[in-house]
Short mmCIF file of C-alpha atoms in Angstrom, two decimals:
data_model
loop_
_atom_site.label_atom_id
_atom_site.label_comp_id
_atom_site.label_asym_id
_atom_site.label_seq_id
_atom_site.Cartn_x
_atom_site.Cartn_y
_atom_site.Cartn_z
CA MET A 1185 -83.41 33.63 -94.91
CA LYS A 1186 -85.32 35.97 -96.98
CA PRO A 1187 -87.82 38.17 -95.04
CA TYR A 1188 -91.50 37.72 -95.89
CA LYS A 1189 -94.60 39.53 -95.60
CA GLU A 1190 -97.35 38.30 -93.06
CA GLU A 1191 -100.78 39.41 -93.79
CA LYS A 1192 -102.82 37.35 -90.89
CA ILE A 1193 -104.24 40.96 -90.02
CA VAL A 1194 -105.58 43.25 -93.04
CA ARG A 1195 -107.46 46.48 -93.17
CA ASP A 1196 -110.31 44.51 -94.69
CA MET A 1197 -111.31 42.94 -91.64
CA PRO A 1198 -114.12 44.38 -89.80
CA PHE A 1199 -112.31 44.79 -86.65
CA PRO A 1200 -108.39 44.59 -87.48
CA VAL A 1201 -107.02 43.32 -84.32
CA GLU A 1202 -105.68 40.16 -83.58
CA VAL A 1203 -104.61 38.97 -79.74
CA PHE A 1204 -103.06 35.78 -78.67
CA ILE A 1205 -100.39 34.08 -76.39
CA ALA A 1206 -97.58 32.46 -78.10
CA ASP A 1207 -96.18 29.57 -75.61
CA ASN A 1208 -93.18 27.24 -76.55
CA ARG A 1209 -94.36 24.79 -74.01
CA ILE A 1210 -97.33 24.53 -76.16
CA ALA A 1211 -96.14 24.93 -79.58
CA ASN A 1212 -93.24 26.21 -81.37
CA ILE A 1213 -92.91 30.06 -81.16
CA ASP A 1214 -90.27 30.68 -83.92
CA ALA A 1215 -90.75 33.04 -86.64
CA GLY A 1216 -88.31 33.91 -89.09
CA PRO A 1217 -87.79 37.44 -90.65
CA HIS A 1218 -90.73 39.17 -91.66
CA TRP A 1219 -93.02 42.44 -91.68
CA HIS A 1220 -96.55 43.33 -91.64
CA ASP A 1221 -98.64 46.53 -92.16
CA CYS A 1222 -99.86 46.61 -88.63
CA TYR A 1223 -98.28 47.35 -85.19
CA GLU A 1224 -97.49 44.58 -82.98
CA VAL A 1225 -96.65 44.59 -79.18
CA LEU A 1226 -94.83 41.65 -77.67
CA TYR A 1227 -95.24 41.19 -73.69
CA MET A 1228 -92.95 38.81 -72.11
CA ILE A 1229 -95.20 36.98 -69.65
CA GLU A 1230 -92.80 34.80 -68.21
CA GLY A 1231 -89.45 33.29 -69.63
CA ALA A 1232 -87.03 34.52 -72.13
CA ALA A 1233 -86.68 34.71 -76.00
CA LEU A 1234 -84.34 36.40 -78.44
CA GLN A 1235 -85.99 39.27 -80.68
CA GLN A 1236 -84.07 40.55 -84.06
CA VAL A 1237 -85.22 43.88 -84.89
CA ASN A 1238 -83.96 45.27 -87.96
CA ASP A 1239 -80.11 45.03 -87.49
CA LYS A 1240 -80.61 44.68 -83.79
CA GLN A 1241 -80.80 41.49 -81.41
CA PHE A 1242 -82.47 41.82 -77.75
CA LYS A 1243 -83.32 39.27 -75.11
CA MET A 1244 -86.62 39.54 -73.96
CA VAL A 1245 -87.20 38.57 -70.37
CA GLN A 1246 -90.19 38.54 -67.92
CA HIS A 1247 -92.32 41.67 -67.95
CA ASP A 1248 -90.28 43.13 -71.12
CA VAL A 1249 -92.33 44.92 -73.77
CA LEU A 1250 -91.49 45.34 -77.54
CA ILE A 1251 -93.32 47.62 -79.58
CA LEU A 1252 -92.95 46.95 -83.49
CA ASN A 1253 -93.89 49.71 -86.39
CA PRO A 1254 -95.40 48.74 -89.49
CA GLY A 1255 -92.83 47.51 -92.02
CA CYS A 1256 -90.37 46.69 -89.30
CA ILE A 1257 -88.44 43.52 -90.32
CA HIS A 1258 -88.31 41.33 -87.29
CA SER A 1259 -88.06 37.69 -85.98
CA THR A 1260 -88.60 35.61 -82.88
CA TYR A 1261 -86.42 32.55 -81.49
CA SER A 1262 -86.66 30.30 -78.65
CA ILE A 1263 -83.50 29.94 -76.39
CA PRO A 1264 -82.82 26.38 -75.79
CA GLY A 1265 -83.68 25.16 -72.47
CA GLU A 1266 -85.87 28.32 -71.78
CA ASP A 1267 -89.53 28.71 -71.48
CA ALA A 1268 -91.18 31.48 -73.44
CA CYS A 1269 -94.73 32.91 -72.84
CA ILE A 1270 -95.36 35.96 -75.03
CA LEU A 1271 -98.70 38.01 -74.95
CA VAL A 1272 -98.97 39.31 -78.91
CA ILE A 1273 -101.06 42.19 -79.83
CA LYS A 1274 -101.52 43.22 -83.45
CA PHE A 1275 -103.46 45.86 -84.60
CA MET A 1276 -103.92 48.35 -87.87
CA LYS A 1277 -103.20 52.08 -87.49
CA GLU A 1278 -107.21 52.83 -88.41
CA ILE A 1279 -108.10 51.37 -84.92
CA ILE A 1280 -106.50 54.37 -83.20
CA ASP A 1281 -106.45 57.21 -85.78
CA SER A 1282 -109.91 57.84 -85.61
CA ARG A 1283 -112.09 61.05 -85.37
CA PHE A 1284 -110.23 63.64 -83.15
CA ALA A 1285 -112.56 65.80 -80.52
CA ASN A 1286 -109.92 68.17 -80.29
CA PHE A 1287 -106.11 69.03 -80.76
CA SER A 1288 -105.07 67.54 -77.28
CA ASP A 1289 -106.29 64.11 -78.47
CA SER A 1290 -104.53 64.21 -81.81
CA GLN A 1291 -101.14 65.23 -80.58
CA TYR A 1292 -100.85 61.82 -78.46
CA ILE A 1293 -101.97 59.48 -81.20
CA GLN A 1294 -99.94 61.41 -83.75
CA ALA A 1295 -96.73 60.93 -81.56
CA PHE A 1296 -97.38 57.26 -81.30
CA ILE A 1297 -97.75 56.95 -85.01
CA ASN A 1298 -94.88 58.85 -85.97
CA ASN A 1299 -92.60 57.12 -83.22
CA ARG A 1300 -89.83 54.68 -84.32
CA PHE A 1301 -89.58 52.04 -81.73
CA ASP A 1302 -86.28 50.47 -81.55
CA ARG A 1303 -85.49 48.94 -78.13
CA ILE A 1304 -86.83 46.75 -75.79
CA PHE A 1305 -88.53 48.65 -72.65
CA HIS A 1306 -87.47 46.72 -69.26
CA LEU A 1307 -90.35 47.17 -66.95
CA ASN A 1308 -89.12 45.05 -63.96
CA ASP A 1309 -88.27 48.53 -62.43
CA THR A 1310 -91.21 49.89 -60.49
CA ARG A 1311 -90.26 53.50 -61.47
CA GLN A 1312 -91.67 52.09 -65.21
CA ASN A 1313 -95.24 51.20 -63.31
CA PHE A 1314 -94.99 47.86 -65.19
CA MET A 1315 -97.84 46.57 -63.18
CA GLU A 1316 -100.10 49.21 -64.93
CA LEU A 1317 -99.31 48.28 -68.21
CA HIS A 1318 -99.17 44.62 -67.37
CA ASN A 1319 -102.97 44.92 -66.35
CA ILE A 1320 -103.61 46.95 -69.30
CA LEU A 1321 -102.49 44.36 -71.78
CA LEU A 1322 -103.75 41.05 -70.00
CA ALA A 1323 -107.12 42.73 -69.85
CA LEU A 1324 -106.97 43.43 -73.37
CA HIS A 1325 -106.17 39.76 -74.06
CA ASP A 1326 -109.18 38.70 -71.97
CA GLU A 1327 -111.57 41.02 -73.81
CA TYR A 1328 -110.54 39.94 -77.31
CA ILE A 1329 -110.87 36.00 -76.07
CA GLY A 1330 -114.20 36.49 -74.38
CA LYS A 1331 -115.59 38.87 -77.13
CA GLN A 1332 -118.54 39.96 -75.02
CA SER A 1333 -120.80 42.67 -76.01
CA GLY A 1334 -118.79 45.78 -76.44
CA PHE A 1335 -115.65 44.31 -76.55
CA GLU A 1336 -114.16 46.34 -79.72
CA ILE A 1337 -114.76 49.66 -77.78
CA TYR A 1338 -112.95 48.17 -74.73
CA ILE A 1339 -109.94 47.01 -76.90
CA ARG A 1340 -109.78 50.42 -78.48
CA GLY A 1341 -109.86 52.00 -74.99
CA SER A 1342 -106.97 49.83 -73.91
CA LEU A 1343 -104.68 50.69 -76.90
CA PHE A 1344 -105.33 54.66 -76.15
CA HIS A 1345 -104.63 53.61 -72.35
CA LEU A 1346 -101.51 52.05 -73.91
CA ILE A 1347 -100.63 55.33 -75.60
CA ALA A 1348 -101.30 57.22 -72.59
CA TRP A 1349 -98.86 55.08 -70.65
CA CYS A 1350 -96.08 55.40 -73.37
CA VAL A 1351 -96.59 59.12 -73.15
CA ARG A 1352 -96.19 59.34 -69.30
CA ASN A 1353 -93.32 56.85 -68.97
CA GLY A 1354 -91.10 58.73 -71.71
CA ILE A 1355 -91.09 55.79 -74.24
CA ILE A 1356 -92.90 58.17 -76.88
CA THR A 1357 -92.65 62.36 -76.75
CA LEU A 1358 -94.91 65.01 -78.17
CA PRO A 1359 -93.94 66.71 -81.03
CA GLU A 1360 -92.69 70.39 -80.51
CA PHE A 1361 -94.93 73.15 -81.87
CA PRO A 1362 -93.94 76.82 -82.13
CA GLN A 1363 -94.91 78.49 -78.65
CA GLU A 1364 -97.71 80.64 -79.85
CA SER A 1365 -100.74 81.32 -77.78
CA LYS A 1366 -102.93 80.88 -80.45
CA THR A 1367 -101.84 77.34 -81.42
CA GLY A 1368 -104.33 75.58 -79.50
CA LEU A 1369 -107.31 77.77 -80.21
CA ARG A 1370 -106.59 77.90 -84.00
CA ILE A 1371 -106.50 74.32 -84.41
CA ASN A 1372 -109.72 73.76 -82.25
CA SER A 1373 -111.16 76.68 -84.63
CA MET A 1374 -110.62 74.70 -87.62
CA ILE A 1375 -111.58 71.26 -86.46
CA ASN A 1376 -115.05 72.68 -85.00
CA TYR A 1377 -115.64 74.44 -88.45
CA ILE A 1378 -115.35 71.31 -90.16
CA GLU A 1379 -117.45 69.30 -87.73
CA ASP A 1380 -120.06 72.07 -87.58
CA ASN A 1381 -120.36 72.51 -91.55
CA PHE A 1382 -119.21 69.07 -92.91
CA LYS A 1383 -122.57 68.34 -94.44
CA ARG A 1384 -122.29 71.22 -97.08
CA GLU A 1385 -119.29 71.90 -99.55
CA ILE A 1386 -116.60 73.45 -97.63
CA ASN A 1387 -112.81 73.85 -98.26
CA LEU A 1388 -109.62 75.09 -96.83
CA LYS A 1389 -109.98 78.37 -98.34
CA ASP A 1390 -113.19 79.06 -96.22
CA ILE A 1391 -111.23 78.49 -92.93
CA ALA A 1392 -108.27 80.51 -94.07
CA GLN A 1393 -110.66 83.35 -94.82
CA LEU A 1394 -112.43 82.86 -91.46
CA LEU A 1395 -109.04 83.10 -89.48
CA ASN A 1396 -107.74 85.82 -91.41
CA LEU A 1397 -104.52 83.41 -92.40
CA SER A 1398 -103.03 82.47 -96.09
CA TYR A 1399 -104.42 79.11 -97.51
CA TYR A 1400 -100.75 77.75 -97.75
CA TYR A 1401 -100.06 78.35 -94.21
CA CYS A 1402 -103.42 76.78 -93.21
CA SER A 1403 -102.78 73.79 -95.21
CA ARG A 1404 -99.35 73.22 -93.77
CA TYR A 1405 -100.34 74.05 -90.36
CA PHE A 1406 -103.23 71.75 -90.31
CA LYS A 1407 -101.35 69.03 -91.45
CA ARG A 1408 -98.72 69.45 -89.04
CA MET A 1409 -100.85 69.61 -86.29
CA THR A 1410 -103.21 67.01 -87.06
CA GLY A 1411 -101.20 64.46 -89.11
CA LYS A 1412 -104.05 64.76 -91.76
CA THR A 1413 -104.41 66.99 -94.66
CA PHE A 1414 -107.91 68.91 -94.61
CA LYS A 1415 -109.37 66.79 -97.21
CA GLU A 1416 -108.38 63.59 -95.40
CA TYR A 1417 -109.79 65.23 -92.02
CA LEU A 1418 -112.99 66.23 -93.63
CA ASP A 1419 -113.49 62.62 -95.40
CA PHE A 1420 -113.01 60.94 -92.04
CA VAL A 1421 -115.66 63.11 -90.18
CA ARG A 1422 -118.24 62.45 -93.20
CA ILE A 1423 -117.63 58.94 -93.01
CA CYS A 1424 -117.88 58.69 -89.48
CA GLU A 1425 -121.37 60.31 -89.58
CA ALA A 1426 -122.29 58.16 -92.43
CA GLU A 1427 -121.57 55.09 -90.47
CA LYS A 1428 -123.78 56.20 -87.54
CA LEU A 1429 -126.41 56.69 -89.89
CA LEU A 1430 -125.87 53.28 -91.79
CA VAL A 1431 -126.70 51.78 -88.36
CA ALA A 1432 -129.13 53.78 -86.95
CA SER A 1433 -131.17 55.03 -89.74
CA GLU A 1434 -133.49 53.60 -92.30
CA MET A 1435 -131.83 55.76 -95.13
CA ASN A 1436 -130.42 54.26 -98.19
CA ILE A 1437 -126.77 54.40 -99.12
CA SER A 1438 -127.71 57.14 -101.69
CA GLU A 1439 -129.60 59.42 -99.16
CA ILE A 1440 -126.78 59.12 -96.54
CA ALA A 1441 -124.23 59.99 -99.10
CA LEU A 1442 -125.85 63.17 -99.73
CA THR A 1443 -126.66 63.92 -96.22
CA VAL A 1444 -122.97 63.63 -95.33
CA GLY A 1445 -121.83 66.06 -97.99
CA TYR A 1446 -121.28 64.01 -100.96
CA SER A 1447 -123.14 64.92 -104.39
CA ARG A 1448 -122.13 61.59 -105.95
CA VAL A 1449 -122.68 57.95 -104.32
CA SER A 1450 -119.85 56.56 -106.35
CA SER A 1451 -117.61 59.36 -104.79
CA PHE A 1452 -118.92 58.52 -101.18
CA ASN A 1453 -118.29 54.55 -102.04
CA ARG A 1454 -114.86 55.33 -102.96
CA VAL A 1455 -113.74 57.57 -99.95
CA PHE A 1456 -115.56 54.97 -97.41
CA LYS A 1457 -113.76 51.93 -98.74
CA LYS A 1458 -110.62 54.07 -98.54
CA VAL A 1459 -111.05 55.02 -95.27
CA ARG A 1460 -112.40 52.14 -93.66
CA GLY A 1461 -111.28 49.21 -95.77
CA TYR A 1462 -114.86 47.98 -96.72
CA ASN A 1463 -117.55 49.18 -98.44
CA PRO A 1464 -120.81 50.90 -96.66
CA GLY A 1465 -123.02 48.20 -98.30
CA VAL A 1466 -121.20 45.69 -95.69
CA ILE A 1467 -123.06 47.43 -92.83
CA LYS A 1468 -126.33 47.47 -94.44
CA LYS A 1469 -126.05 43.92 -95.19
CA THR A 1470 -124.93 43.24 -91.60
CA LYS A 1471 -127.91 45.30 -90.28
CA THR A 1472 -130.17 43.74 -92.24
CA ALA A 1473 -128.98 40.05 -91.52
CA LYS A 1474 -129.57 40.69 -87.77
CA PHE A 1475 -133.33 41.51 -88.38
#
């Protein structure tokens, strides 16, 4: 069977997350070879099922977890005579790839994004602290189904909790950087400079001069430490601030664009759409509709 692309969850969704339980006692759970642009977490609540991931086949049993990278070809098949109840969590990278407060946050997120998941994690062993993850994932499901006020931030927090759990249990490892005493100070200085000056015209040369480093070294170093180019990070910081103003102020889009550092509204709209997946006008319309 030729693999197909599944597009149930896309970047244009206001909150690109989907959570549900697939139970073969209620409906067929078989899914042929496919891939998608989002991450997918499969947690076997009870029973068993077969999982094909690229060229590997696994049997998932109760409390097993499978994390799938975007673009990974995979399929799910029931086992004759076996029940299967699977918690499915899908989310776009943008949900966790947010504005970093400092380097210590970004290293965990980038480690998760850069990791290639290619095996089942068996959580029956108490050394894996499976009950902690069990509670994280089921609470995330309940929040998604209930959709009470604040459920979005709760779900994002649960995904960060998942990343921390993966780090602590050796499922993902942090990238190794050269051992230099100034590493953390340098990246924090760069990030602090951006967040203090993003409303005006700044570039990487300013930071290189400030830290007495070459432009080319700064460029490679910033990308290696944060996973983003200087321009990508600057745009992200500006768009985060713009979102706050779109929600909390009476400023129009042109005024907001100028306030966060864009001299042209067209540039602001283009970058906003690239970062968030939708136009800034969507937030304005939603805000107006509520009142």
